[in-house]
PDB file of C-alpha atoms in Angstrom:
ATOM      1  CA  UNK A  11      -5.172   0.911 -15.258  1.00  0.00           C
ATOM      2  CA  UNK A  12      -3.115   1.460 -12.699  1.00  0.00           C
ATOM      3  CA  UNK A  13      -1.224   5.740 -13.010  1.00  0.00           C
ATOM      4  CA  UNK A  14       1.987   3.961 -12.269  1.00  0.00           C
ATOM      5  CA  UNK A  15       2.729   1.650 -15.693  1.00  0.00           C
ATOM      6  CA  UNK A  16       4.921  -1.721 -14.182  1.00  0.00           C
ATOM      7  CA  UNK A  17       5.207  -4.968 -16.073  1.00  0.00           C
ATOM      8  CA  UNK A  18       2.779  -7.698 -16.140  1.00  0.00           C
ATOM      9  CA  UNK A  19       6.002 -10.124 -15.503  1.00  0.00           C
ATOM     10  CA  UNK A  20       9.298 -10.521 -15.472  1.00  0.00           C
ATOM     11  CA  UNK A  21      11.789 -13.830 -14.665  1.00  0.00           C
ATOM     12  CA  UNK A  22      15.655 -13.969 -13.790  1.00  0.00           C
ATOM     13  CA  UNK A  23      17.238 -17.647 -13.395  1.00  0.00           C
ATOM     14  CA  UNK A  24      19.356 -18.004 -10.051  1.00  0.00           C
ATOM     15  CA  UNK A  25      22.167 -15.815  -9.396  1.00  0.00           C
ATOM     16  CA  UNK A  26      20.801 -13.271 -12.216  1.00  0.00           C
ATOM     17  CA  UNK A  27      19.692  -9.999 -12.577  1.00  0.00           C
ATOM     18  CA  UNK A  28      16.781  -8.632 -12.764  1.00  0.00           C
ATOM     19  CA  UNK A  29      14.651  -5.375 -13.259  1.00  0.00           C
ATOM     20  CA  UNK A  30      11.415  -3.766 -12.698  1.00  0.00           C
ATOM     21  CA  UNK A  31      10.449  -0.711 -14.257  1.00  0.00           C
ATOM     22  CA  UNK A  32       7.333   1.750 -12.826  1.00  0.00           C
ATOM     23  CA  UNK A  33       6.300   4.380 -15.133  1.00  0.00           C
ATOM     24  CA  UNK A  34       4.071   6.943 -14.131  1.00  0.00           C
ATOM     25  CA  UNK A  35       3.720  10.637 -15.330  1.00  0.00           C
ATOM     26  CA  UNK A  36       4.646  14.295 -14.973  1.00  0.00           C
ATOM     27  CA  UNK A  37       1.606  14.074 -12.030  1.00  0.00           C
ATOM     28  CA  UNK A  38       3.667  12.043  -9.398  1.00  0.00           C
ATOM     29  CA  UNK A  39       7.657  10.496 -10.071  1.00  0.00           C
ATOM     30  CA  UNK A  40       8.023  13.285 -12.857  1.00  0.00           C
ATOM     31  CA  UNK A  41       6.817  15.988  -9.735  1.00  0.00           C
ATOM     32  CA  UNK A  42       9.016  14.500  -7.857  1.00  0.00           C
ATOM     33  CA  UNK A  43       7.475  12.919  -5.425  1.00  0.00           C
ATOM     34  CA  UNK A  44       9.819   9.384  -3.934  1.00  0.00           C
ATOM     35  CA  UNK A  45       8.779   6.367  -5.252  1.00  0.00           C
ATOM     36  CA  UNK A  46       8.568   3.324  -2.679  1.00  0.00           C
ATOM     37  CA  UNK A  47       8.709  -0.184  -3.381  1.00  0.00           C
ATOM     38  CA  UNK A  48       6.534  -3.453  -2.027  1.00  0.00           C
ATOM     39  CA  UNK A  49       7.124  -7.228  -2.130  1.00  0.00           C
ATOM     40  CA  UNK A  50       3.706  -8.846  -1.721  1.00  0.00           C
ATOM     41  CA  UNK A  51       4.697 -12.989  -1.690  1.00  0.00           C
ATOM     42  CA  UNK A  52       1.098 -14.644  -2.635  1.00  0.00           C
ATOM     43  CA  UNK A  53      -0.720 -15.231   0.037  1.00  0.00           C
ATOM     44  CA  UNK A  54       0.723 -12.695   2.112  1.00  0.00           C
ATOM     45  CA  UNK A  55       0.143  -9.084   3.349  1.00  0.00           C
ATOM     46  CA  UNK A  56       2.765  -6.143   0.844  1.00  0.00           C
ATOM     47  CA  UNK A  57       6.154  -6.388   2.166  1.00  0.00           C
ATOM     48  CA  UNK A  58       8.143  -2.382   2.644  1.00  0.00           C
ATOM     49  CA  UNK A  59      11.497  -3.053   0.440  1.00  0.00           C
ATOM     50  CA  UNK A  60      13.174   0.178  -0.824  1.00  0.00           C
ATOM     51  CA  UNK A  61      11.127   3.552   0.362  1.00  0.00           C
ATOM     52  CA  UNK A  62      12.353   7.459  -0.283  1.00  0.00           C
ATOM     53  CA  UNK A  63      13.570   5.718  -3.832  1.00  0.00           C
ATOM     54  CA  UNK A  64      16.482   3.981  -3.013  1.00  0.00           C
ATOM     55  CA  UNK A  65      15.927   2.873   1.536  1.00  0.00           C
ATOM     56  CA  UNK A  66      16.593  -0.335   2.171  1.00  0.00           C
ATOM     57  CA  UNK A  67      14.343  -1.009   6.204  1.00  0.00           C
ATOM     58  CA  UNK A  68      15.985  -3.275   8.050  1.00  0.00           C
ATOM     59  CA  UNK A  69      16.320  -6.486   7.146  1.00  0.00           C
ATOM     60  CA  UNK A  70      15.421  -6.297   3.244  1.00  0.00           C
ATOM     61  CA  UNK A  71      19.068  -7.219   1.750  1.00  0.00           C
ATOM     62  CA  UNK A  72      21.995  -5.292  -0.441  1.00  0.00           C
ATOM     63  CA  UNK A  73      20.872  -7.240  -3.060  1.00  0.00           C
ATOM     64  CA  UNK A  74      17.747  -4.725  -3.599  1.00  0.00           C
ATOM     65  CA  UNK A  75      18.179  -0.952  -5.238  1.00  0.00           C
ATOM     66  CA  UNK A  76      16.434   1.046  -6.610  1.00  0.00           C
ATOM     67  CA  UNK A  77      16.474   4.360  -8.481  1.00  0.00           C
ATOM     68  CA  UNK A  78      14.318   7.075 -10.161  1.00  0.00           C
ATOM     69  CA  UNK A  79      14.941   9.373 -13.175  1.00  0.00           C
ATOM     70  CA  UNK A  80      12.411  11.501 -14.660  1.00  0.00           C
ATOM     71  CA  UNK A  81       9.150  10.045 -14.823  1.00  0.00           C
ATOM     72  CA  UNK A  82      10.111   6.674 -14.076  1.00  0.00           C
ATOM     73  CA  UNK A  83      11.955   4.524 -11.733  1.00  0.00           C
ATOM     74  CA  UNK A  84      13.144   0.855 -11.222  1.00  0.00           C
ATOM     75  CA  UNK A  85      13.683  -1.479  -8.640  1.00  0.00           C
ATOM     76  CA  UNK A  86      17.075  -3.937  -9.329  1.00  0.00           C
ATOM     77  CA  UNK A  87      17.764  -7.454  -8.568  1.00  0.00           C
ATOM     78  CA  UNK A  88      21.060  -9.496  -8.119  1.00  0.00           C
ATOM     79  CA  UNK A  89      21.570 -12.612  -7.118  1.00  0.00           C
ATOM     80  CA  UNK A  90      18.397 -13.802  -8.118  1.00  0.00           C
ATOM     81  CA  UNK A  91      17.306 -16.074  -5.070  1.00  0.00           C
ATOM     82  CA  UNK A  92      14.458 -18.636  -4.974  1.00  0.00           C
ATOM     83  CA  UNK A  93      12.816 -17.260  -2.250  1.00  0.00           C
ATOM     84  CA  UNK A  94      12.211 -13.378  -4.936  1.00  0.00           C
ATOM     85  CA  UNK A  95       9.489 -15.144  -6.057  1.00  0.00           C
ATOM     86  CA  UNK A  96       6.210 -12.960  -5.704  1.00  0.00           C
ATOM     87  CA  UNK A  97       4.587 -10.117  -6.952  1.00  0.00           C
ATOM     88  CA  UNK A  98       6.525  -6.181  -6.641  1.00  0.00           C
ATOM     89  CA  UNK A  99       4.579  -2.853  -6.422  1.00  0.00           C
ATOM     90  CA  UNK A 100       5.585   0.454  -6.923  1.00  0.00           C
ATOM     91  CA  UNK A 101       4.410   3.675  -4.719  1.00  0.00           C
ATOM     92  CA  UNK A 102       4.109   7.307  -4.724  1.00  0.00           C
ATOM     93  CA  UNK A 103       1.352  10.186  -4.722  1.00  0.00           C
ATOM     94  CA  UNK A 104      -0.252  12.028  -7.464  1.00  0.00           C
ATOM     95  CA  UNK A 105      -0.277  15.164  -7.218  1.00  0.00           C
ATOM     96  CA  UNK A 106      -3.108  15.781  -9.425  1.00  0.00           C
ATOM     97  CA  UNK A 107      -5.108  12.773  -7.898  1.00  0.00           C
ATOM     98  CA  UNK A 108      -4.537  14.696  -4.674  1.00  0.00           C
ATOM     99  CA  UNK A 109      -3.550  10.977  -3.454  1.00  0.00           C
ATOM    100  CA  UNK A 110      -1.316   7.931  -3.603  1.00  0.00           C
ATOM    101  CA  UNK A 111      -1.273   5.224  -5.824  1.00  0.00           C
ATOM    102  CA  UNK A 112       0.414   2.265  -6.634  1.00  0.00           C
ATOM    103  CA  UNK A 113       1.301  -0.230  -9.970  1.00  0.00           C
ATOM    104  CA  UNK A 114      -0.573  -2.415 -11.392  1.00  0.00           C
ATOM    105  CA  UNK A 115       2.345  -4.559  -9.969  1.00  0.00           C
ATOM    106  CA  UNK A 116       4.842  -7.248 -11.492  1.00  0.00           C
ATOM    107  CA  UNK A 117       4.748 -10.488 -11.710  1.00  0.00           C
ATOM    108  CA  UNK A 118       8.250 -12.656 -10.602  1.00  0.00           C
ATOM    109  CA  UNK A 119       9.656 -15.120 -11.483  1.00  0.00           C
ATOM    110  CA  UNK A 120      12.867 -16.822 -11.116  1.00  0.00           C
ATOM    111  CA  UNK A 121      13.242 -19.062 -13.432  1.00  0.00           C
TER     112      UNK A 121
ATOM    113  CA  UNK B  22       6.742  -5.715  18.574  1.00  0.00           C
ATOM    114  CA  UNK B  23       4.847  -3.317  16.015  1.00  0.00           C
ATOM    115  CA  UNK B  24       1.795  -5.301  15.199  1.00  0.00           C
ATOM    116  CA  UNK B  25      -2.237  -3.943  12.992  1.00  0.00           C
ATOM    117  CA  UNK B  26      -4.758  -6.510  13.266  1.00  0.00           C
ATOM    118  CA  UNK B  27      -7.572  -6.307  11.377  1.00  0.00           C
ATOM    119  CA  UNK B  28     -11.198  -6.960  12.445  1.00  0.00           C
ATOM    120  CA  UNK B  29     -14.412  -6.476  11.335  1.00  0.00           C
ATOM    121  CA  UNK B  30     -15.088  -8.502   7.676  1.00  0.00           C
ATOM    122  CA  UNK B  31     -17.969 -10.050   5.681  1.00  0.00           C
ATOM    123  CA  UNK B  32     -20.065 -10.585   2.778  1.00  0.00           C
ATOM    124  CA  UNK B  33     -23.245  -8.885   2.373  1.00  0.00           C
ATOM    125  CA  UNK B  34     -25.322  -7.671  -0.434  1.00  0.00           C
ATOM    126  CA  UNK B  35     -24.748  -4.220  -2.821  1.00  0.00           C
ATOM    127  CA  UNK B  36     -26.478  -0.905  -1.424  1.00  0.00           C
ATOM    128  CA  UNK B  37     -25.168  -2.292   2.712  1.00  0.00           C
ATOM    129  CA  UNK B  38     -22.765  -1.307   4.811  1.00  0.00           C
ATOM    130  CA  UNK B  39     -20.085  -2.771   6.673  1.00  0.00           C
ATOM    131  CA  UNK B  40     -17.294  -1.553   9.349  1.00  0.00           C
ATOM    132  CA  UNK B  41     -13.854  -2.226   9.659  1.00  0.00           C
ATOM    133  CA  UNK B  42     -11.741  -2.204  12.610  1.00  0.00           C
ATOM    134  CA  UNK B  43      -8.148  -1.731  12.187  1.00  0.00           C
ATOM    135  CA  UNK B  44      -6.066  -2.003  16.704  1.00  0.00           C
ATOM    136  CA  UNK B  45      -2.404  -1.025  16.937  1.00  0.00           C
ATOM    137  CA  UNK B  46      -0.105  -2.149  19.395  1.00  0.00           C
ATOM    138  CA  UNK B  47       3.551  -1.583  19.820  1.00  0.00           C
ATOM    139  CA  UNK B  48       4.004   2.008  18.460  1.00  0.00           C
ATOM    140  CA  UNK B  49       3.912   5.437  19.935  1.00  0.00           C
ATOM    141  CA  UNK B  50      -0.094   5.446  17.571  1.00  0.00           C
ATOM    142  CA  UNK B  51      -1.417   9.104  17.843  1.00  0.00           C
ATOM    143  CA  UNK B  52       2.804  10.010  16.417  1.00  0.00           C
ATOM    144  CA  UNK B  53       1.348   7.908  12.701  1.00  0.00           C
ATOM    145  CA  UNK B  54      -0.725   8.516   9.597  1.00  0.00           C
ATOM    146  CA  UNK B  55      -2.742   5.133   8.984  1.00  0.00           C
ATOM    147  CA  UNK B  56      -4.241   3.894   6.006  1.00  0.00           C
ATOM    148  CA  UNK B  57      -6.237   1.524   4.355  1.00  0.00           C
ATOM    149  CA  UNK B  58      -5.289   0.174   1.237  1.00  0.00           C
ATOM    150  CA  UNK B  59      -7.317  -2.902  -1.044  1.00  0.00           C
ATOM    151  CA  UNK B  60      -6.708  -5.853  -3.214  1.00  0.00           C
ATOM    152  CA  UNK B  61      -9.684  -6.788  -4.972  1.00  0.00           C
ATOM    153  CA  UNK B  62      -8.967 -10.703  -5.802  1.00  0.00           C
ATOM    154  CA  UNK B  63      -6.700 -11.688  -8.576  1.00  0.00           C
ATOM    155  CA  UNK B  64      -5.658  -7.948  -8.766  1.00  0.00           C
ATOM    156  CA  UNK B  65      -3.697  -5.463  -7.101  1.00  0.00           C
ATOM    157  CA  UNK B  66      -2.886  -2.885  -4.377  1.00  0.00           C
ATOM    158  CA  UNK B  67      -5.129   0.166  -4.130  1.00  0.00           C
ATOM    159  CA  UNK B  68      -5.219   3.177  -2.090  1.00  0.00           C
ATOM    160  CA  UNK B  69      -8.599   3.879  -0.489  1.00  0.00           C
ATOM    161  CA  UNK B  70      -8.171   6.390   2.719  1.00  0.00           C
ATOM    162  CA  UNK B  71      -5.092   8.092   4.976  1.00  0.00           C
ATOM    163  CA  UNK B  72      -5.790   9.844   8.445  1.00  0.00           C
ATOM    164  CA  UNK B  73      -3.117  11.763  10.223  1.00  0.00           C
ATOM    165  CA  UNK B  74      -1.746  11.430  13.486  1.00  0.00           C
ATOM    166  CA  UNK B  75      -4.027  13.729  14.449  1.00  0.00           C
ATOM    167  CA  UNK B  76      -7.518  12.256  12.604  1.00  0.00           C
ATOM    168  CA  UNK B  77      -7.386  15.933  11.534  1.00  0.00           C
ATOM    169  CA  UNK B  78      -7.292  15.151   7.987  1.00  0.00           C
ATOM    170  CA  UNK B  79      -8.389  12.863   5.344  1.00  0.00           C
ATOM    171  CA  UNK B  80      -7.896  12.059   2.648  1.00  0.00           C
ATOM    172  CA  UNK B  81     -10.295   9.590   0.283  1.00  0.00           C
ATOM    173  CA  UNK B  82      -9.825   7.677  -3.583  1.00  0.00           C
ATOM    174  CA  UNK B  83     -11.706   8.741  -5.690  1.00  0.00           C
ATOM    175  CA  UNK B  84     -13.539   5.229  -6.138  1.00  0.00           C
ATOM    176  CA  UNK B  85     -14.843   5.718  -2.137  1.00  0.00           C
ATOM    177  CA  UNK B  86     -15.859   9.162  -1.509  1.00  0.00           C
ATOM    178  CA  UNK B  87     -18.492  10.190   0.247  1.00  0.00           C
ATOM    179  CA  UNK B  88     -19.316   6.833   0.494  1.00  0.00           C
ATOM    180  CA  UNK B  89     -16.009   6.205   2.786  1.00  0.00           C
ATOM    181  CA  UNK B  90     -15.293   7.569   6.232  1.00  0.00           C
ATOM    182  CA  UNK B  91     -12.042   6.929   8.316  1.00  0.00           C
ATOM    183  CA  UNK B  92     -11.405   7.663  11.503  1.00  0.00           C
ATOM    184  CA  UNK B  93      -9.652   7.125  14.724  1.00  0.00           C
ATOM    185  CA  UNK B  94      -9.663   7.019  18.450  1.00  0.00           C
ATOM    186  CA  UNK B  95      -6.317   7.683  19.841  1.00  0.00           C
ATOM    187  CA  UNK B  96      -6.423   6.577  23.310  1.00  0.00           C
ATOM    188  CA  UNK B  97      -7.909   3.111  21.897  1.00  0.00           C
ATOM    189  CA  UNK B  98      -5.125   2.392  19.037  1.00  0.00           C
ATOM    190  CA  UNK B  99      -8.013   1.510  17.262  1.00  0.00           C
ATOM    191  CA  UNK B 100      -8.090   2.462  12.441  1.00  0.00           C
ATOM    192  CA  UNK B 101     -11.221   1.867  11.239  1.00  0.00           C
ATOM    193  CA  UNK B 102     -13.170   2.395   8.330  1.00  0.00           C
ATOM    194  CA  UNK B 103     -17.499   2.899   7.580  1.00  0.00           C
ATOM    195  CA  UNK B 104     -18.391   1.844   4.114  1.00  0.00           C
ATOM    196  CA  UNK B 105     -21.556   2.199   3.430  1.00  0.00           C
ATOM    197  CA  UNK B 106     -23.632   1.923  -0.079  1.00  0.00           C
ATOM    198  CA  UNK B 107     -21.417  -0.651  -0.340  1.00  0.00           C
ATOM    199  CA  UNK B 108     -20.722  -2.507  -3.982  1.00  0.00           C
ATOM    200  CA  UNK B 109     -19.626  -5.329  -5.194  1.00  0.00           C
ATOM    201  CA  UNK B 110     -16.755  -2.999  -7.105  1.00  0.00           C
ATOM    202  CA  UNK B 111     -15.362  -2.971  -2.545  1.00  0.00           C
ATOM    203  CA  UNK B 112     -15.249  -6.810  -3.016  1.00  0.00           C
ATOM    204  CA  UNK B 113     -11.735  -6.644  -1.908  1.00  0.00           C
ATOM    205  CA  UNK B 114      -9.876  -7.817   1.006  1.00  0.00           C
ATOM    206  CA  UNK B 115      -8.621  -4.092   3.239  1.00  0.00           C
ATOM    207  CA  UNK B 116      -4.974  -4.427   4.511  1.00  0.00           C
ATOM    208  CA  UNK B 117      -4.803  -1.628   7.349  1.00  0.00           C
ATOM    209  CA  UNK B 118      -1.353   0.245   7.468  1.00  0.00           C
ATOM    210  CA  UNK B 119       1.499   2.638   9.039  1.00  0.00           C
ATOM    211  CA  UNK B 120       2.280   5.595   7.001  1.00  0.00           C
ATOM    212  CA  UNK B 121       5.576   7.426   7.437  1.00  0.00           C
ATOM    213  CA  UNK B 122       7.753   9.564   6.550  1.00  0.00           C
ATOM    214  CA  UNK B 123       9.589  12.503   6.375  1.00  0.00           C
ATOM    215  CA  UNK B 124       7.634  15.853   6.278  1.00  0.00           C
ATOM    216  CA  UNK B 125       4.820  16.110   4.009  1.00  0.00           C
ATOM    217  CA  UNK B 126       2.048  13.556   3.471  1.00  0.00           C
ATOM    218  CA  UNK B 127       2.799  13.163   0.146  1.00  0.00           C
ATOM    219  CA  UNK B 128       5.967  11.666   0.573  1.00  0.00           C
ATOM    220  CA  UNK B 129       4.222   8.828   2.846  1.00  0.00           C
ATOM    221  CA  UNK B 130       4.762   4.663   2.657  1.00  0.00           C
ATOM    222  CA  UNK B 131       3.566   2.399   4.429  1.00  0.00           C
ATOM    223  CA  UNK B 132       5.848   0.445   6.440  1.00  0.00           C
ATOM    224  CA  UNK B 133       3.951  -1.969   8.514  1.00  0.00           C
ATOM    225  CA  UNK B 134      -0.063  -3.688   7.019  1.00  0.00           C
ATOM    226  CA  UNK B 135      -2.178  -6.098   9.138  1.00  0.00           C
ATOM    227  CA  UNK B 136      -3.007  -9.608   7.706  1.00  0.00           C
ATOM    228  CA  UNK B 137      -6.811  -7.536   5.763  1.00  0.00           C
ATOM    229  CA  UNK B 138     -10.172  -7.763   6.473  1.00  0.00           C
ATOM    230  CA  UNK B 139     -12.043  -9.977   3.246  1.00  0.00           C
ATOM    231  CA  UNK B 140     -15.006  -7.982   2.556  1.00  0.00           C
ATOM    232  CA  UNK B 141     -17.396  -9.255  -0.023  1.00  0.00           C
ATOM    233  CA  UNK B 142     -20.031  -7.680  -2.090  1.00  0.00           C
ATOM    234  CA  UNK B 143     -22.735  -9.382  -4.116  1.00  0.00           C
ATOM    235  CA  UNK B 144     -26.152 -10.509  -4.814  1.00  0.00           C
TER     236      UNK B 144
END
């Protein structure tokens, strides 16, 4: 069981908006540690999407945004496209574990 | 171009040892912390180990502490993971990743990833 909890799956039609949640605790997100998001297309390496709560590396479209509040964070994708179909992971740091932690991953299906 | 290339994966029996290597290029290697992250078949990502740029500090997940050892050679731009007393549950693709982040290492995230090296442990 992952320290950060994500829904196993979400789905949406092309053009729609979807949100993926990431729920932690007082020893990670709630302690103020940054949350980062990755995309992984099956069979490929993870790709950084969002860092430092809501910063996008170059090349990541502004259709993707993230937010954080309390012990939770979320990734929002607007204007859903077919190539958004992938697995998405949140990541933070956990003070109790003294290490980096990932969410269990959310599979996004574009209907 | 920033690149990370893992090598050394393979199949072996429980209790065995294996050493993974990662060769970095395209960035000032010694300036950045580096990490190993693994992914078991059909499962999610699991952080394994991190080493600071100088190599002076290392961190391990509880699941590998005492069995795995991370090291780096900044003169060769290489990162290694020595894996001992391997178990079936260590079966995974092991990714080398470049760490980045402002200030304390607790802010680090992983901005560049290799393609991974497959490790399979079974009797």
